[in-house]
């Protein structure tokens, strides 16, 4: 404030007093702090100049700005739409700069994609290998069925033991501990008695059920649970008692009745008979004469079961529309890919083969008993497949 060109001391004094009341010393502190910041900025600039005297940092910063501007000015390349799965080729159209940056010419690239050829090349000889593998396994199983009672029973027992151990491994993974050793021992006894003492065969299941319960009550430190008891009995019944009946069927009809294919198989049977006559005399008769009525029945039954599964697969893949889960939700949850049409196709194939087998074996009323037997086998195979899938999913 000036009056006649000179400062008015009274007004200045009043202004300073008011400033001290409002901001006692803070303005002066901020002023000093601002001066210090300016000095720090100058010192930092001096250090930057010492480190980068040519000003390269500023140049790179400017270059980066120019690059971003140039990238923003470039036209965006359109993304082609997805190819229609049913088409054989698709076309991609995009701008390609060939002559100069200003040309902006467009070039059309056509890419051929023959899906059938690619799939055939990827699969290679897979169908041929599958047929060869199936034929080889079929020949091995047929040789096993007609190998004689002892070899048949021994291999069957071995496979049953391996199956039981795998089943109990899955059970133990769920936190349930069954009496697996007693179950395996019981299954082996069922196969042995089915071959050598068929009259005692049916006593094995209740006997080893009692043994397992005695073990649960005397050898465990705490009370066994219902899952532990039930899984023990399930493994003993499904993977021991039921399969052992194949051995009893195998021993039926030592003096076989010639089938309708006996004349065709005569050279093979004659060759086997000559080889059997050359075997030592101490070997059992079932080794010398391995073919029985029961063996022939098992061969046609297993053949029908195998082709029932094959027929269900191909019919379901080509004609399947109704999911099995729409009819039976639990069955669909166990095997989501199965269809009702596939099940019907499998039963039809099994019925056809069983009818042929009934005619070959000279069954009475083969045109009735054969189809019934085949449909039953198709349903039985489906039930076994779903049961195995259900157990695996729970494990």
PDB file of C-alpha atoms in Angstrom, residues 47-265:
ATOM      1  CA  UNK A  47      23.937 -34.945 -13.266  1.00  0.00           C
ATOM      2  CA  UNK A  48      21.841 -35.965 -16.317  1.00  0.00           C
ATOM      3  CA  UNK A  49      23.977 -33.759 -18.472  1.00  0.00           C
ATOM      4  CA  UNK A  50      27.076 -35.356 -17.081  1.00  0.00           C
ATOM      5  CA  UNK A  51      25.765 -38.876 -17.697  1.00  0.00           C
ATOM      6  CA  UNK A  52      24.201 -38.176 -21.102  1.00  0.00           C
ATOM      7  CA  UNK A  53      26.058 -35.109 -22.486  1.00  0.00           C
ATOM      8  CA  UNK A  54      24.870 -35.721 -26.073  1.00  0.00           C
ATOM      9  CA  UNK A  55      21.195 -35.627 -25.110  1.00  0.00           C
ATOM     10  CA  UNK A  56      20.480 -39.172 -26.299  1.00  0.00           C
ATOM     11  CA  UNK A  57      17.665 -39.675 -23.787  1.00  0.00           C
ATOM     12  CA  UNK A  58      15.756 -36.730 -25.172  1.00  0.00           C
ATOM     13  CA  UNK A  59      16.322 -38.030 -28.716  1.00  0.00           C
ATOM     14  CA  UNK A  60      14.992 -41.500 -27.835  1.00  0.00           C
ATOM     15  CA  UNK A  61      11.991 -39.989 -26.119  1.00  0.00           C
ATOM     16  CA  UNK A  62      11.188 -37.959 -29.242  1.00  0.00           C
ATOM     17  CA  UNK A  63      11.697 -41.025 -31.476  1.00  0.00           C
ATOM     18  CA  UNK A  64       9.316 -43.055 -29.329  1.00  0.00           C
ATOM     19  CA  UNK A  65       6.631 -40.398 -29.744  1.00  0.00           C
ATOM     20  CA  UNK A  66       7.100 -40.399 -33.526  1.00  0.00           C
ATOM     21  CA  UNK A  67       6.814 -44.231 -33.615  1.00  0.00           C
ATOM     22  CA  UNK A  68       3.546 -44.172 -31.680  1.00  0.00           C
ATOM     23  CA  UNK A  69       2.132 -41.545 -34.016  1.00  0.00           C
ATOM     24  CA  UNK A  70       3.146 -43.600 -37.073  1.00  0.00           C
ATOM     25  CA  UNK A  71       1.588 -46.761 -35.621  1.00  0.00           C
ATOM     26  CA  UNK A  72      -1.669 -44.966 -34.926  1.00  0.00           C
ATOM     27  CA  UNK A  73      -1.751 -43.698 -38.525  1.00  0.00           C
ATOM     28  CA  UNK A  74      -1.348 -47.197 -40.065  1.00  0.00           C
ATOM     29  CA  UNK A  75      -4.586 -48.875 -41.278  1.00  0.00           C
ATOM     30  CA  UNK A  76      -5.874 -51.804 -39.209  1.00  0.00           C
ATOM     31  CA  UNK A  77      -5.687 -55.189 -40.959  1.00  0.00           C
ATOM     32  CA  UNK A  78      -9.088 -56.860 -40.857  1.00  0.00           C
ATOM     33  CA  UNK A  79      -9.302 -60.289 -39.255  1.00  0.00           C
ATOM     34  CA  UNK A  80     -10.961 -62.825 -41.573  1.00  0.00           C
ATOM     35  CA  UNK A  81     -14.020 -64.678 -40.295  1.00  0.00           C
ATOM     36  CA  UNK A  82     -13.781 -68.300 -39.141  1.00  0.00           C
ATOM     37  CA  UNK A  83     -13.971 -70.963 -41.811  1.00  0.00           C
ATOM     38  CA  UNK A  84     -17.213 -72.876 -42.127  1.00  0.00           C
ATOM     39  CA  UNK A  85     -16.553 -76.403 -40.719  1.00  0.00           C
ATOM     40  CA  UNK A  86     -18.340 -77.920 -43.678  1.00  0.00           C
ATOM     41  CA  UNK A  87     -16.294 -76.137 -46.368  1.00  0.00           C
ATOM     42  CA  UNK A  88     -13.141 -77.462 -47.975  1.00  0.00           C
ATOM     43  CA  UNK A  89     -11.334 -74.120 -48.509  1.00  0.00           C
ATOM     44  CA  UNK A  90     -11.343 -70.648 -47.055  1.00  0.00           C
ATOM     45  CA  UNK A  91     -10.103 -67.279 -48.361  1.00  0.00           C
ATOM     46  CA  UNK A  92      -8.150 -64.700 -46.405  1.00  0.00           C
ATOM     47  CA  UNK A  93      -8.037 -61.166 -47.844  1.00  0.00           C
ATOM     48  CA  UNK A  94      -5.661 -58.618 -46.352  1.00  0.00           C
ATOM     49  CA  UNK A  95      -3.610 -55.640 -47.601  1.00  0.00           C
ATOM     50  CA  UNK A  96      -0.005 -56.397 -48.461  1.00  0.00           C
ATOM     51  CA  UNK A  97       2.487 -53.615 -49.109  1.00  0.00           C
ATOM     52  CA  UNK A  98       4.652 -54.887 -51.985  1.00  0.00           C
ATOM     53  CA  UNK A  99       5.809 -52.005 -54.171  1.00  0.00           C
ATOM     54  CA  UNK A 100       6.119 -49.143 -51.716  1.00  0.00           C
ATOM     55  CA  UNK A 101       4.706 -47.983 -48.388  1.00  0.00           C
ATOM     56  CA  UNK A 102       2.180 -45.806 -50.261  1.00  0.00           C
ATOM     57  CA  UNK A 103       0.995 -48.475 -52.671  1.00  0.00           C
ATOM     58  CA  UNK A 104      -1.474 -50.109 -50.267  1.00  0.00           C
ATOM     59  CA  UNK A 105      -2.149 -52.951 -52.717  1.00  0.00           C
ATOM     60  CA  UNK A 106      -4.300 -55.902 -51.685  1.00  0.00           C
ATOM     61  CA  UNK A 107      -3.303 -59.485 -52.292  1.00  0.00           C
ATOM     62  CA  UNK A 108      -5.712 -62.422 -51.913  1.00  0.00           C
ATOM     63  CA  UNK A 109      -4.296 -65.604 -50.370  1.00  0.00           C
ATOM     64  CA  UNK A 110      -6.285 -68.813 -50.871  1.00  0.00           C
ATOM     65  CA  UNK A 111      -5.388 -71.643 -48.530  1.00  0.00           C
ATOM     66  CA  UNK A 112      -6.697 -75.111 -49.457  1.00  0.00           C
ATOM     67  CA  UNK A 113      -7.747 -77.256 -46.533  1.00  0.00           C
ATOM     68  CA  UNK A 114      -9.091 -80.654 -47.573  1.00  0.00           C
ATOM     69  CA  UNK A 115     -10.318 -82.014 -44.249  1.00  0.00           C
ATOM     70  CA  UNK A 116     -10.874 -85.546 -45.476  1.00  0.00           C
ATOM     71  CA  UNK A 117      -7.368 -85.787 -46.898  1.00  0.00           C
ATOM     72  CA  UNK A 118      -5.830 -84.392 -43.728  1.00  0.00           C
ATOM     73  CA  UNK A 119      -7.803 -86.804 -41.542  1.00  0.00           C
ATOM     74  CA  UNK A 120      -6.884 -89.746 -43.745  1.00  0.00           C
ATOM     75  CA  UNK A 121      -3.237 -88.762 -43.617  1.00  0.00           C
ATOM     76  CA  UNK A 122      -3.342 -88.333 -39.835  1.00  0.00           C
ATOM     77  CA  UNK A 123      -5.026 -91.670 -39.276  1.00  0.00           C
ATOM     78  CA  UNK A 124      -2.692 -93.449 -41.671  1.00  0.00           C
ATOM     79  CA  UNK A 125      -3.294 -97.165 -41.480  1.00  0.00           C
ATOM     80  CA  UNK A 126      -5.203 -97.028 -38.195  1.00  0.00           C
ATOM     81  CA  UNK A 127      -8.257 -99.015 -39.400  1.00  0.00           C
ATOM     82  CA  UNK A 128      -5.992-101.669 -40.869  1.00  0.00           C
ATOM     83  CA  UNK A 129      -4.004-101.885 -37.633  1.00  0.00           C
ATOM     84  CA  UNK A 130      -7.215-102.118 -35.591  1.00  0.00           C
ATOM     85  CA  UNK A 131      -8.523-104.972 -37.729  1.00  0.00           C
ATOM     86  CA  UNK A 132      -5.198-106.767 -37.502  1.00  0.00           C
ATOM     87  CA  UNK A 133      -5.080-106.300 -33.721  1.00  0.00           C
ATOM     88  CA  UNK A 134      -8.669-107.536 -33.336  1.00  0.00           C
ATOM     89  CA  UNK A 135      -8.015-110.597 -35.494  1.00  0.00           C
ATOM     90  CA  UNK A 136      -4.857-111.404 -33.532  1.00  0.00           C
ATOM     91  CA  UNK A 137      -6.615-111.081 -30.180  1.00  0.00           C
ATOM     92  CA  UNK A 138      -9.509-113.188 -31.463  1.00  0.00           C
ATOM     93  CA  UNK A 139      -7.119-115.948 -32.519  1.00  0.00           C
ATOM     94  CA  UNK A 140      -5.356-115.845 -29.142  1.00  0.00           C
ATOM     95  CA  UNK A 141      -8.630-116.021 -27.214  1.00  0.00           C
ATOM     96  CA  UNK A 142      -9.856-118.889 -29.409  1.00  0.00           C
ATOM     97  CA  UNK A 143      -6.601-120.734 -28.772  1.00  0.00           C
ATOM     98  CA  UNK A 144      -7.025-120.099 -25.051  1.00  0.00           C
ATOM     99  CA  UNK A 145     -10.615-121.395 -25.055  1.00  0.00           C
ATOM    100  CA  UNK A 146      -9.596-124.603 -26.868  1.00  0.00           C
ATOM    101  CA  UNK A 147      -6.323-125.050 -24.977  1.00  0.00           C
ATOM    102  CA  UNK A 148      -7.722-127.510 -22.425  1.00  0.00           C
ATOM    103  CA  UNK A 149      -9.243-127.284 -18.960  1.00  0.00           C
ATOM    104  CA  UNK A 150      -5.988-126.798 -17.075  1.00  0.00           C
ATOM    105  CA  UNK A 151      -4.548-124.042 -19.215  1.00  0.00           C
ATOM    106  CA  UNK A 152      -7.938-122.359 -19.476  1.00  0.00           C
ATOM    107  CA  UNK A 153      -8.456-122.441 -15.700  1.00  0.00           C
ATOM    108  CA  UNK A 154      -4.913-121.331 -14.896  1.00  0.00           C
ATOM    109  CA  UNK A 155      -4.972-118.270 -17.170  1.00  0.00           C
ATOM    110  CA  UNK A 156      -8.484-117.381 -16.072  1.00  0.00           C
ATOM    111  CA  UNK A 157      -7.435-117.519 -12.411  1.00  0.00           C
ATOM    112  CA  UNK A 158      -4.431-115.301 -13.098  1.00  0.00           C
ATOM    113  CA  UNK A 159      -6.540-112.685 -14.864  1.00  0.00           C
ATOM    114  CA  UNK A 160      -9.090-112.786 -12.047  1.00  0.00           C
ATOM    115  CA  UNK A 161      -6.419-112.174  -9.417  1.00  0.00           C
ATOM    116  CA  UNK A 162      -5.058-109.198 -11.389  1.00  0.00           C
ATOM    117  CA  UNK A 163      -8.580-107.832 -11.810  1.00  0.00           C
ATOM    118  CA  UNK A 164      -9.302-108.147  -8.096  1.00  0.00           C
ATOM    119  CA  UNK A 165      -6.075-106.392  -7.143  1.00  0.00           C
ATOM    120  CA  UNK A 166      -6.910-103.514  -9.495  1.00  0.00           C
ATOM    121  CA  UNK A 167     -10.444-103.299  -8.090  1.00  0.00           C
ATOM    122  CA  UNK A 168      -9.227-103.207  -4.491  1.00  0.00           C
ATOM    123  CA  UNK A 169      -6.591-100.623  -5.404  1.00  0.00           C
ATOM    124  CA  UNK A 170      -9.365 -98.307  -6.601  1.00  0.00           C
ATOM    125  CA  UNK A 171     -11.350 -99.034  -3.435  1.00  0.00           C
ATOM    126  CA  UNK A 172      -8.397 -98.227  -1.179  1.00  0.00           C
ATOM    127  CA  UNK A 173      -7.883 -94.931  -3.018  1.00  0.00           C
ATOM    128  CA  UNK A 174     -11.325 -93.875  -1.751  1.00  0.00           C
ATOM    129  CA  UNK A 175     -10.290 -94.463   1.874  1.00  0.00           C
ATOM    130  CA  UNK A 176     -11.967 -97.873   2.270  1.00  0.00           C
ATOM    131  CA  UNK A 177      -9.856-100.859   3.387  1.00  0.00           C
ATOM    132  CA  UNK A 178     -11.437-104.258   2.540  1.00  0.00           C
ATOM    133  CA  UNK A 179     -10.142-107.759   3.298  1.00  0.00           C
ATOM    134  CA  UNK A 180      -8.521-108.096  -0.110  1.00  0.00           C
ATOM    135  CA  UNK A 181      -6.155-110.988   0.671  1.00  0.00           C
ATOM    136  CA  UNK A 182      -9.006-113.187   1.878  1.00  0.00           C
ATOM    137  CA  UNK A 183     -11.036-112.227  -1.198  1.00  0.00           C
ATOM    138  CA  UNK A 184      -8.212-113.111  -3.593  1.00  0.00           C
ATOM    139  CA  UNK A 185      -7.630-116.422  -1.834  1.00  0.00           C
ATOM    140  CA  UNK A 186     -11.351-117.174  -1.972  1.00  0.00           C
ATOM    141  CA  UNK A 187     -11.500-116.433  -5.711  1.00  0.00           C
ATOM    142  CA  UNK A 188      -8.594-118.788  -6.404  1.00  0.00           C
ATOM    143  CA  UNK A 189     -10.296-121.536  -4.396  1.00  0.00           C
ATOM    144  CA  UNK A 190     -13.480-121.064  -6.432  1.00  0.00           C
ATOM    145  CA  UNK A 191     -11.645-121.705  -9.699  1.00  0.00           C
ATOM    146  CA  UNK A 192      -9.798-124.716  -8.333  1.00  0.00           C
ATOM    147  CA  UNK A 193     -12.910-126.353  -6.903  1.00  0.00           C
ATOM    148  CA  UNK A 194     -14.856-125.591 -10.101  1.00  0.00           C
ATOM    149  CA  UNK A 195     -12.317-127.687 -12.016  1.00  0.00           C
ATOM    150  CA  UNK A 196     -11.477-130.512  -9.579  1.00  0.00           C
ATOM    151  CA  UNK A 197     -14.475-130.624  -7.195  1.00  0.00           C
ATOM    152  CA  UNK A 198     -17.532-129.060  -8.855  1.00  0.00           C
ATOM    153  CA  UNK A 199     -19.816-130.367  -6.097  1.00  0.00           C
ATOM    154  CA  UNK A 200     -17.962-128.217  -3.540  1.00  0.00           C
ATOM    155  CA  UNK A 201     -17.694-125.177  -5.753  1.00  0.00           C
ATOM    156  CA  UNK A 202     -20.795-123.400  -4.449  1.00  0.00           C
ATOM    157  CA  UNK A 203     -19.620-123.704  -0.838  1.00  0.00           C
ATOM    158  CA  UNK A 204     -16.629-121.435  -1.393  1.00  0.00           C
ATOM    159  CA  UNK A 205     -18.525-118.135  -1.401  1.00  0.00           C
ATOM    160  CA  UNK A 206     -20.342-118.526   1.948  1.00  0.00           C
ATOM    161  CA  UNK A 207     -17.260-120.128   3.517  1.00  0.00           C
ATOM    162  CA  UNK A 208     -14.921-117.244   2.644  1.00  0.00           C
ATOM    163  CA  UNK A 209     -17.630-114.731   3.546  1.00  0.00           C
ATOM    164  CA  UNK A 210     -17.558-116.194   7.081  1.00  0.00           C
ATOM    165  CA  UNK A 211     -13.758-116.112   7.107  1.00  0.00           C
ATOM    166  CA  UNK A 212     -13.697-112.444   6.084  1.00  0.00           C
ATOM    167  CA  UNK A 213     -16.216-111.511   8.788  1.00  0.00           C
ATOM    168  CA  UNK A 214     -14.167-113.392  11.391  1.00  0.00           C
ATOM    169  CA  UNK A 215     -11.108-111.465  10.266  1.00  0.00           C
ATOM    170  CA  UNK A 216     -12.938-108.122  10.503  1.00  0.00           C
ATOM    171  CA  UNK A 217     -14.019-108.925  14.075  1.00  0.00           C
ATOM    172  CA  UNK A 218     -10.759-110.376  15.416  1.00  0.00           C
ATOM    173  CA  UNK A 219      -7.894-108.749  13.513  1.00  0.00           C
ATOM    174  CA  UNK A 220      -9.032-105.127  13.291  1.00  0.00           C
ATOM    175  CA  UNK A 221      -8.342-102.676  16.129  1.00  0.00           C
ATOM    176  CA  UNK A 222     -11.628-100.886  15.530  1.00  0.00           C
ATOM    177  CA  UNK A 223     -15.065-101.721  14.199  1.00  0.00           C
ATOM    178  CA  UNK A 224     -15.146-102.224  10.432  1.00  0.00           C
ATOM    179  CA  UNK A 225     -17.439-100.084   8.339  1.00  0.00           C
ATOM    180  CA  UNK A 226     -20.209-101.090   5.960  1.00  0.00           C
ATOM    181  CA  UNK A 227     -18.212 -99.984   2.863  1.00  0.00           C
ATOM    182  CA  UNK A 228     -15.280-102.190   3.931  1.00  0.00           C
ATOM    183  CA  UNK A 229     -17.510-105.252   4.320  1.00  0.00           C
ATOM    184  CA  UNK A 230     -19.571-104.623   1.182  1.00  0.00           C
ATOM    185  CA  UNK A 231     -16.563-103.995  -1.091  1.00  0.00           C
ATOM    186  CA  UNK A 232     -14.987-107.223   0.158  1.00  0.00           C
ATOM    187  CA  UNK A 233     -18.087-109.224  -0.743  1.00  0.00           C
ATOM    188  CA  UNK A 234     -18.511-107.390  -4.055  1.00  0.00           C
ATOM    189  CA  UNK A 235     -14.990-108.231  -5.202  1.00  0.00           C
ATOM    190  CA  UNK A 236     -15.366-111.836  -4.098  1.00  0.00           C
ATOM    191  CA  UNK A 237     -18.704-112.238  -5.888  1.00  0.00           C
ATOM    192  CA  UNK A 238     -18.212-110.255  -9.122  1.00  0.00           C
ATOM    193  CA  UNK A 239     -14.541-111.088  -9.658  1.00  0.00           C
ATOM    194  CA  UNK A 240     -14.440-114.600  -8.237  1.00  0.00           C
ATOM    195  CA  UNK A 241     -17.629-116.544  -7.895  1.00  0.00           C
ATOM    196  CA  UNK A 242     -19.371-115.536 -11.144  1.00  0.00           C
ATOM    197  CA  UNK A 243     -16.328-115.949 -13.463  1.00  0.00           C
ATOM    198  CA  UNK A 244     -15.511-119.360 -11.963  1.00  0.00           C
ATOM    199  CA  UNK A 245     -18.659-120.778 -13.567  1.00  0.00           C
ATOM    200  CA  UNK A 246     -16.943-120.488 -16.963  1.00  0.00           C
ATOM    201  CA  UNK A 247     -14.631-123.258 -15.777  1.00  0.00           C
ATOM    202  CA  UNK A 248     -17.585-125.496 -14.968  1.00  0.00           C
ATOM    203  CA  UNK A 249     -19.077-124.771 -18.388  1.00  0.00           C
ATOM    204  CA  UNK A 250     -15.702-125.548 -20.000  1.00  0.00           C
ATOM    205  CA  UNK A 251     -15.686-129.065 -18.537  1.00  0.00           C
ATOM    206  CA  UNK A 252     -19.110-130.001 -19.929  1.00  0.00           C
ATOM    207  CA  UNK A 253     -19.325-132.677 -22.618  1.00  0.00           C
ATOM    208  CA  UNK A 254     -16.006-134.447 -22.865  1.00  0.00           C
ATOM    209  CA  UNK A 255     -17.383-136.717 -25.572  1.00  0.00           C
ATOM    210  CA  UNK A 256     -18.556-133.978 -27.887  1.00  0.00           C
ATOM    211  CA  UNK A 257     -21.235-134.276 -30.508  1.00  0.00           C
ATOM    212  CA  UNK A 258     -20.014-133.221 -33.978  1.00  0.00           C
ATOM    213  CA  UNK A 259     -21.244-129.794 -34.990  1.00  0.00           C
ATOM    214  CA  UNK A 260     -22.311-128.700 -38.471  1.00  0.00           C
ATOM    215  CA  UNK A 261     -18.790-127.338 -39.045  1.00  0.00           C
ATOM    216  CA  UNK A 262     -17.079-130.608 -38.099  1.00  0.00           C
ATOM    217  CA  UNK A 263     -16.386-131.502 -41.730  1.00  0.00           C
ATOM    218  CA  UNK A 264     -14.768-128.143 -42.394  1.00  0.00           C
ATOM    219  CA  UNK A 265     -12.675-128.391 -39.230  1.00  0.00           C
TER     220      UNK A 265
END
